[in-house]
Short mmCIF file of C-alpha atoms in Angstrom, two decimals:
data_model
loop_
_atom_site.label_atom_id
_atom_site.label_comp_id
_atom_site.label_asym_id
_atom_site.label_seq_id
_atom_site.Cartn_x
_atom_site.Cartn_y
_atom_site.Cartn_z
CA MET A 1 46.37 70.76 -31.17
CA LYS A 2 41.85 70.21 -30.55
CA GLN A 3 41.49 67.93 -33.02
CA THR A 4 43.86 66.01 -31.02
CA LEU A 5 41.64 66.65 -27.26
CA SER A 6 38.81 65.57 -29.58
CA GLU A 7 40.89 62.59 -31.04
CA LEU A 8 41.75 61.39 -26.96
CA LEU A 9 38.67 61.81 -26.08
CA ARG A 10 36.83 60.10 -28.76
CA MET A 11 38.89 56.77 -27.94
CA SER A 12 38.22 57.19 -24.33
CA ARG A 13 35.01 56.56 -25.09
CA ILE A 14 35.73 53.84 -27.08
CA CYS A 15 37.64 52.46 -24.75
CA ARG A 16 35.48 53.01 -21.81
CA MET A 17 32.41 51.28 -24.47
CA LEU A 18 34.83 48.52 -25.22
CA PHE A 19 35.57 47.55 -21.02
CA ALA A 20 31.60 47.97 -20.43
CA THR A 21 31.19 45.53 -22.77
CA CYS A 22 33.91 42.87 -21.61
CA LEU A 23 32.96 43.19 -18.78
CA GLY A 24 28.92 42.86 -19.41
CA SER A 25 30.22 39.35 -21.31
CA PHE A 26 32.71 38.29 -18.59
CA ILE A 27 29.70 38.31 -16.01
CA LEU A 28 27.59 36.66 -18.14
CA VAL A 29 30.35 33.42 -18.95
CA ILE A 30 30.68 33.25 -14.89
CA PHE A 31 27.23 33.28 -14.34
CA TYR A 32 26.49 30.35 -16.91
CA PHE A 33 29.51 28.46 -15.62
CA GLN A 34 27.49 29.16 -12.21
CA ILE A 35 24.49 28.00 -13.79
CA MET A 36 26.18 24.81 -14.99
CA ARG A 37 27.48 23.59 -12.26
CA ARG A 38 24.89 23.95 -10.00
CA ASN A 39 22.63 21.50 -12.81
CA PRO A 40 24.82 20.06 -15.27
CA PHE A 41 22.25 18.17 -16.88
CA VAL A 42 19.74 21.02 -17.32
CA VAL A 43 18.72 19.80 -20.44
CA ASP A 44 18.51 16.06 -19.86
CA GLY A 45 15.06 14.71 -20.57
CA CYS A 46 14.89 12.43 -17.71
CA CYS A 47 15.06 14.79 -15.11
CA ARG A 48 14.99 17.90 -16.27
CA LYS A 49 14.68 20.60 -13.48
CA GLY A 50 11.92 23.49 -13.74
CA SER A 51 12.63 27.02 -12.61
CA ARG A 52 10.39 26.19 -9.49
CA ASN A 53 11.85 23.89 -6.81
CA ALA A 54 10.82 20.21 -5.69
CA LEU A 55 10.31 22.64 -2.18
CA GLN A 56 8.32 25.69 -3.90
CA GLU A 57 5.88 23.71 -5.41
CA LEU A 58 5.19 22.01 -2.59
CA TYR A 59 4.41 25.04 -0.34
CA ASN A 60 2.82 27.01 -3.35
CA PRO A 61 1.39 24.44 -5.69
CA THR A 62 1.82 26.44 -9.33
CA GLN A 63 -0.89 22.30 -10.16
CA PRO A 64 -4.09 22.54 -9.50
CA GLU A 65 -4.61 19.28 -9.59
CA LEU A 66 -1.67 18.75 -6.71
CA SER A 67 -3.06 21.26 -4.24
CA GLY A 68 -5.17 18.56 -3.00
CA ALA A 69 -1.54 16.15 -1.67
CA ALA A 70 -0.40 19.39 -0.15
CA MET A 71 -3.35 20.02 2.16
CA LEU A 72 -2.76 16.20 2.91
CA HIS A 73 0.46 16.53 3.51
CA GLN A 74 0.31 19.59 5.81
CA ALA A 75 -1.82 17.55 8.01
CA ARG A 76 0.50 14.53 8.63
CA ARG A 77 3.35 17.79 9.22
CA ASP A 78 1.15 18.70 11.93
CA GLN A 79 0.91 15.28 13.04
CA VAL A 80 3.95 14.70 13.42
CA GLY A 81 4.58 17.80 15.03
CA ASP A 82 2.23 17.15 17.72
CA ALA A 83 3.43 14.22 18.66
CA CYS A 84 6.64 15.49 18.95
CA ARG A 85 5.84 18.25 21.62
CA VAL A 86 3.79 15.97 23.09
CA TYR A 87 7.22 13.37 23.85
CA SER A 88 9.14 16.69 24.21
CA ALA A 89 6.82 17.82 26.99
CA SER A 90 7.63 14.20 28.73
CA SER A 91 11.06 13.83 27.91
CA ARG A 92 13.89 14.58 30.01
CA LYS A 93 16.70 13.66 26.81
CA ARG A 94 17.25 16.56 24.74
CA ARG A 95 20.01 15.17 22.44
CA VAL A 96 21.79 17.73 19.61
CA LEU A 97 22.35 15.55 16.43
CA THR A 98 25.76 14.87 14.66
CA PRO A 99 26.83 13.79 11.37
CA GLY A 100 26.74 10.63 12.68
CA ASP A 101 22.51 10.71 12.90
CA LEU A 102 22.34 11.31 9.24
CA LYS A 103 23.44 8.27 7.36
CA HIS A 104 19.95 7.60 6.41
CA LEU A 105 19.24 10.95 4.46
CA VAL A 106 20.16 10.29 0.73
CA VAL A 107 20.82 13.28 -1.21
CA ASP A 108 20.04 14.55 -5.14
CA GLU A 109 21.92 17.57 -5.59
CA ASP A 110 20.45 18.38 -9.17
CA HIS A 111 16.68 17.86 -7.83
CA GLU A 112 16.96 19.07 -4.13
CA LEU A 113 15.97 16.42 -2.86
CA ILE A 114 16.76 14.54 0.44
CA TYR A 115 15.21 10.90 1.73
CA CYS A 116 15.29 9.39 4.71
CA TYR A 117 15.30 5.81 3.90
CA VAL A 118 13.91 2.88 6.04
CA PRO A 119 13.81 -0.72 5.12
CA LYS A 120 10.92 -2.23 4.82
CA VAL A 121 8.77 0.64 3.69
CA ALA A 122 9.96 0.43 -0.01
CA CYS A 123 13.34 1.85 0.19
CA THR A 124 14.95 -1.16 -2.23
CA ASN A 125 12.73 0.57 -4.87
CA TRP A 126 13.54 4.26 -3.97
CA LYS A 127 17.27 4.01 -4.09
CA ARG A 128 16.87 2.73 -7.33
CA VAL A 129 14.89 5.62 -7.76
CA MET A 130 16.92 7.88 -6.52
CA MET A 131 19.81 6.04 -8.71
CA VAL A 132 18.16 7.18 -12.00
CA LEU A 133 17.90 11.01 -10.39
CA THR A 134 21.01 11.07 -9.27
CA GLY A 135 22.53 9.35 -12.13
CA ARG A 136 22.58 12.30 -14.55
CA GLY A 137 21.63 10.26 -17.41
CA LYS A 138 23.16 6.16 -16.13
CA TYR A 139 20.15 4.97 -15.88
CA SER A 140 16.52 5.70 -17.41
CA ASP A 141 14.30 2.53 -15.80
CA PRO A 142 15.22 2.05 -11.88
CA MET A 143 14.21 -1.62 -12.18
CA ASP A 144 16.96 -1.56 -14.54
CA ILE A 145 18.96 -1.61 -11.97
CA PRO A 146 19.89 -4.56 -9.66
CA SER A 147 18.70 -4.82 -5.54
CA ASN A 148 21.94 -5.18 -4.75
CA GLU A 149 23.25 -2.38 -6.50
CA ALA A 150 20.25 0.12 -4.86
CA HIS A 151 22.51 -1.17 -1.55
CA ILE A 152 25.94 -0.36 -2.56
CA PRO A 153 26.93 2.57 -0.26
CA SER A 154 28.67 4.40 -2.88
CA ASN A 155 25.52 4.57 -4.97
CA LEU A 156 24.35 7.16 -3.09
CA LYS A 157 25.59 10.37 -1.51
CA THR A 158 24.53 10.53 2.41
CA LEU A 159 24.20 14.06 4.30
CA ASN A 160 26.84 12.47 6.63
CA GLN A 161 29.14 13.32 3.81
CA TYR A 162 28.89 17.10 4.22
CA SER A 163 30.38 19.75 6.28
CA ILE A 164 28.26 20.61 8.70
CA ALA A 165 28.02 24.52 6.62
CA GLU A 166 26.63 21.90 3.68
CA ILE A 167 24.56 20.05 5.91
CA ASN A 168 23.16 22.67 7.48
CA HIS A 169 22.41 24.28 4.34
CA ARG A 170 20.44 21.60 2.18
CA LEU A 171 18.49 20.41 5.80
CA LYS A 172 17.27 24.28 5.95
CA ASN A 173 16.63 24.89 1.51
CA TYR A 174 16.37 20.79 -0.08
CA LEU A 175 12.46 19.29 -0.04
CA LYS A 176 12.44 16.29 2.62
CA PHE A 177 10.65 13.24 2.47
CA LEU A 178 10.72 9.68 4.48
CA PHE A 179 8.26 7.18 3.86
CA VAL A 180 6.50 5.39 6.64
CA ARG A 181 4.76 2.13 7.55
CA GLU A 182 2.79 0.64 10.28
CA PRO A 183 4.89 0.03 12.63
CA PHE A 184 4.80 -4.07 13.53
CA GLU A 185 3.96 -4.93 9.60
CA ARG A 186 7.09 -3.50 9.39
CA LEU A 187 8.91 -5.31 12.01
CA VAL A 188 6.98 -8.76 11.11
CA SER A 189 8.00 -7.68 7.54
CA ALA A 190 11.29 -7.47 9.03
CA TYR A 191 11.70 -10.82 11.14
CA ARG A 192 9.96 -13.00 7.84
CA ASN A 193 12.86 -11.52 5.05
CA LYS A 194 15.96 -11.68 7.97
CA PHE A 195 15.24 -15.13 9.98
CA THR A 196 13.09 -17.47 7.85
CA LEU A 197 14.40 -16.95 4.09
CA LYS A 198 17.72 -19.24 3.81
CA TYR A 199 19.89 -16.64 2.18
CA ASN A 200 20.05 -14.02 4.74
CA SER A 201 22.27 -16.21 6.65
CA SER A 202 24.80 -13.21 7.72
CA PHE A 203 21.89 -12.50 9.34
CA HIS A 204 21.06 -15.52 11.04
CA LYS A 205 24.75 -16.07 11.88
CA ARG A 206 24.67 -12.61 13.27
CA PHE A 207 21.62 -12.53 14.99
CA GLY A 208 20.32 -15.37 15.48
CA THR A 209 22.82 -17.05 16.83
CA ARG A 210 22.63 -14.51 19.64
CA ILE A 211 18.95 -15.14 19.71
CA ILE A 212 18.84 -18.85 20.04
CA ARG A 213 22.44 -17.98 22.25
CA ARG A 214 19.76 -16.56 25.03
CA TYR A 215 16.41 -17.06 24.47
CA ARG A 216 16.17 -20.80 23.43
CA LYS A 217 16.25 -23.47 26.03
CA ASN A 218 17.78 -26.62 25.65
CA ALA A 219 18.70 -25.05 21.74
CA THR A 220 20.56 -27.50 19.66
CA GLN A 221 24.46 -27.31 18.27
CA ASP A 222 23.31 -26.91 14.64
CA ALA A 223 20.56 -23.77 15.92
CA LEU A 224 23.43 -22.65 18.02
CA PHE A 225 26.20 -22.68 15.22
CA HIS A 226 23.70 -21.79 11.97
CA GLY A 227 20.85 -18.80 14.41
CA ALA A 228 18.61 -20.93 11.08
CA ASP A 229 14.94 -20.83 12.94
CA VAL A 230 14.57 -17.89 15.01
CA LYS A 231 11.03 -18.54 15.83
CA PHE A 232 9.26 -14.20 16.22
CA LYS A 233 8.77 -15.27 19.78
CA GLU A 234 12.72 -15.69 20.63
CA PHE A 235 12.86 -12.65 18.44
CA THR A 236 10.03 -9.91 20.24
CA GLU A 237 12.57 -11.29 23.37
CA TYR A 238 15.74 -9.91 21.84
CA LEU A 239 14.21 -6.55 21.12
CA VAL A 240 12.18 -6.23 24.25
CA ASP A 241 15.09 -7.21 26.73
CA PRO A 242 16.95 -4.28 28.36
CA ALA A 243 20.29 -6.06 27.50
CA THR A 244 20.20 -6.15 23.63
CA GLN A 245 19.27 -1.57 24.51
CA ARG A 246 22.64 -1.82 26.47
CA ASP A 247 24.21 -3.67 23.42
CA GLY A 248 23.85 -0.32 21.16
CA PRO A 249 21.06 1.65 19.10
CA LEU A 250 18.93 -1.73 16.91
CA ASN A 251 19.08 -2.78 13.75
CA GLU A 252 18.41 -0.58 10.79
CA HIS A 253 15.26 -3.77 9.58
CA TRP A 254 13.51 -3.26 13.40
CA GLN A 255 14.76 0.43 14.35
CA THR A 256 12.08 3.16 14.98
CA VAL A 257 11.58 5.27 12.52
CA TYR A 258 12.19 8.07 15.01
CA GLN A 259 15.86 6.82 15.79
CA LEU A 260 16.85 6.21 12.00
CA CYS A 261 14.81 9.20 10.46
CA HIS A 262 14.96 11.87 13.87
CA PRO A 263 11.33 13.74 12.77
CA CYS A 264 11.75 15.64 16.16
CA HIS A 265 14.95 17.23 14.63
CA ILE A 266 14.72 17.49 10.42
CA HIS A 267 10.99 18.83 9.99
CA TYR A 268 10.56 16.60 7.34
CA ASP A 269 8.68 18.43 4.69
CA LEU A 270 6.36 14.88 2.96
CA VAL A 271 5.60 12.15 4.43
CA GLY A 272 4.84 9.47 2.67
CA LYS A 273 2.85 5.80 3.49
CA TYR A 274 4.03 2.24 2.34
CA GLU A 275 -0.38 2.02 2.08
CA THR A 276 -0.56 4.33 -0.06
CA LEU A 277 2.82 3.77 -2.24
CA GLU A 278 2.83 4.77 -5.58
CA GLU A 279 0.15 7.27 -5.04
CA ASP A 280 2.52 8.99 -3.06
CA ALA A 281 5.87 8.30 -4.34
CA ASN A 282 4.41 9.80 -8.10
CA TYR A 283 3.86 12.80 -5.72
CA VAL A 284 7.01 13.31 -5.18
CA LEU A 285 8.05 12.58 -8.29
CA ARG A 286 5.94 14.97 -9.97
CA LEU A 287 6.88 18.01 -7.49
CA VAL A 288 10.60 17.52 -8.92
CA GLY A 289 9.10 18.00 -12.34
CA VAL A 290 9.52 14.15 -13.59
CA GLY A 291 6.79 13.10 -13.39
CA ASP A 292 6.45 12.10 -16.61
CA SER A 293 8.92 10.18 -17.40
CA LEU A 294 9.63 8.37 -14.50
CA ARG A 295 7.37 6.25 -12.26
CA PHE A 296 7.85 4.84 -9.58
CA PRO A 297 7.95 0.82 -9.50
CA SER A 298 5.05 -1.65 -8.45
CA TYR A 299 5.28 -3.87 -6.03
CA ALA A 300 4.35 -7.20 -5.43
CA LYS A 301 1.01 -7.32 -3.77
CA SER A 302 1.35 -11.31 -2.78
CA THR A 303 4.17 -11.11 -1.30
CA ARG A 304 4.04 -8.22 1.02
CA THR A 305 3.16 -8.43 5.42
CA THR A 306 -0.46 -8.12 5.56
CA ASP A 307 -2.28 -6.68 8.66
CA ALA A 308 -3.86 -10.74 8.60
CA MET A 309 -0.34 -11.90 8.55
CA THR A 310 0.95 -9.35 11.39
CA ALA A 311 -2.29 -10.26 13.74
CA GLN A 312 -1.66 -14.48 13.36
CA PHE A 313 2.56 -13.17 13.97
CA PHE A 314 1.26 -11.39 17.48
CA SER A 315 -0.66 -14.44 18.37
CA ASN A 316 1.77 -15.83 19.25
CA ILE A 317 3.43 -14.16 21.83
CA THR A 318 2.61 -12.93 25.33
CA THR A 319 0.48 -10.14 26.38
CA GLN A 320 3.47 -8.65 28.47
CA GLN A 321 6.08 -9.28 25.33
CA GLN A 322 2.86 -7.09 23.30
CA ILE A 323 2.28 -4.34 25.51
CA GLN A 324 6.97 -4.37 25.21
CA LEU A 325 6.27 -3.89 22.19
CA TYR A 326 3.76 -0.81 21.37
CA GLN A 327 5.73 0.36 24.35
CA LEU A 328 9.05 0.40 21.68
CA TYR A 329 7.26 2.08 18.70
CA LYS A 330 4.56 3.77 20.11
CA LEU A 331 6.26 6.93 19.29
CA ASP A 332 6.06 5.97 15.38
CA PHE A 333 2.37 5.07 15.60
CA LEU A 334 2.13 8.06 17.38
CA MET A 335 3.62 10.29 14.31
CA PHE A 336 1.80 9.30 11.45
CA ASN A 337 -1.08 8.21 13.18
CA TYR A 338 -1.78 4.76 13.21
CA SER A 339 -3.63 2.84 15.40
CA THR A 340 -3.37 0.57 18.09
CA PRO A 341 -3.75 -2.99 16.48
CA SER A 342 -6.75 -4.45 17.41
CA TYR A 343 -5.82 -7.65 17.27
CA LEU A 344 -2.75 -6.16 20.35
CA ARG A 345 -3.82 -6.80 24.15
CA VAL A 346 -3.38 -4.21 26.21
CA ASP A 347 -5.78 -3.16 28.64
#
């Protein structure tokens, strides 16, 4: 009887040990698949993510050479915050963002990034880079991706495609960044690209015909039909006309950054600038942990819209139009610390 009881106790201990071993193995398997589900390409050479995410590396840099950049971007965040507080105190308008306001925010799940793209601020190259980061090995060189493919909506996931709970989680935990540009240089760049190049016939038809019909006296039938020769003065008349505001939001290529990315509602961790594009862009890639294997593409400086070129365009419009344009883009000037252009006649 004692021997039987002893054997039963021994078998019970063995069973408990086996149960504990199996349970531990089961927990390890679950843990493994949770990690793999979150980042199944953790061993990928191009886009490997370290133990610290980009958000942690930005606010608490472990690399001493990144500390100076962290201070610079803190100053830029403070500038945005100060401008938003001043605007909020002086404005009676209060609004809550809806998912529809988030269609410009591109999400990279693997690296926990959110990028708000602003047209005419290197957004084609940034979309290419985001396709490399989210492509899970499909792409390695951003410049291998055709520019038209970078703008196909289905190639990148945007924040408005998530549920409210998922949106809030990502806004809280992912690194959010955008790139900005001197507002009037961006505006002239948009005009040159959309209204002076023959291949942009869709913009000529959609906007050019409307602008010529409204603001050109004695327009020819050809101009009214094709809309291919919009003058900058006519374009600015269209922008500052209250009727344009009543028609609905401006097109994204000349909409303000304030309206595209909502920096007074969304706390951006990093504000990059077109004027220091490669430096700021590669800083983002270093924060992500891919700086050694992925570089931001260089851009053609010979074709970019410069301050001198912008001044020339603005010399062809009236003082009143200049003042109205400055009021339209004033928040972008203030938030992103761009001074009033010297050529502007605002006195």
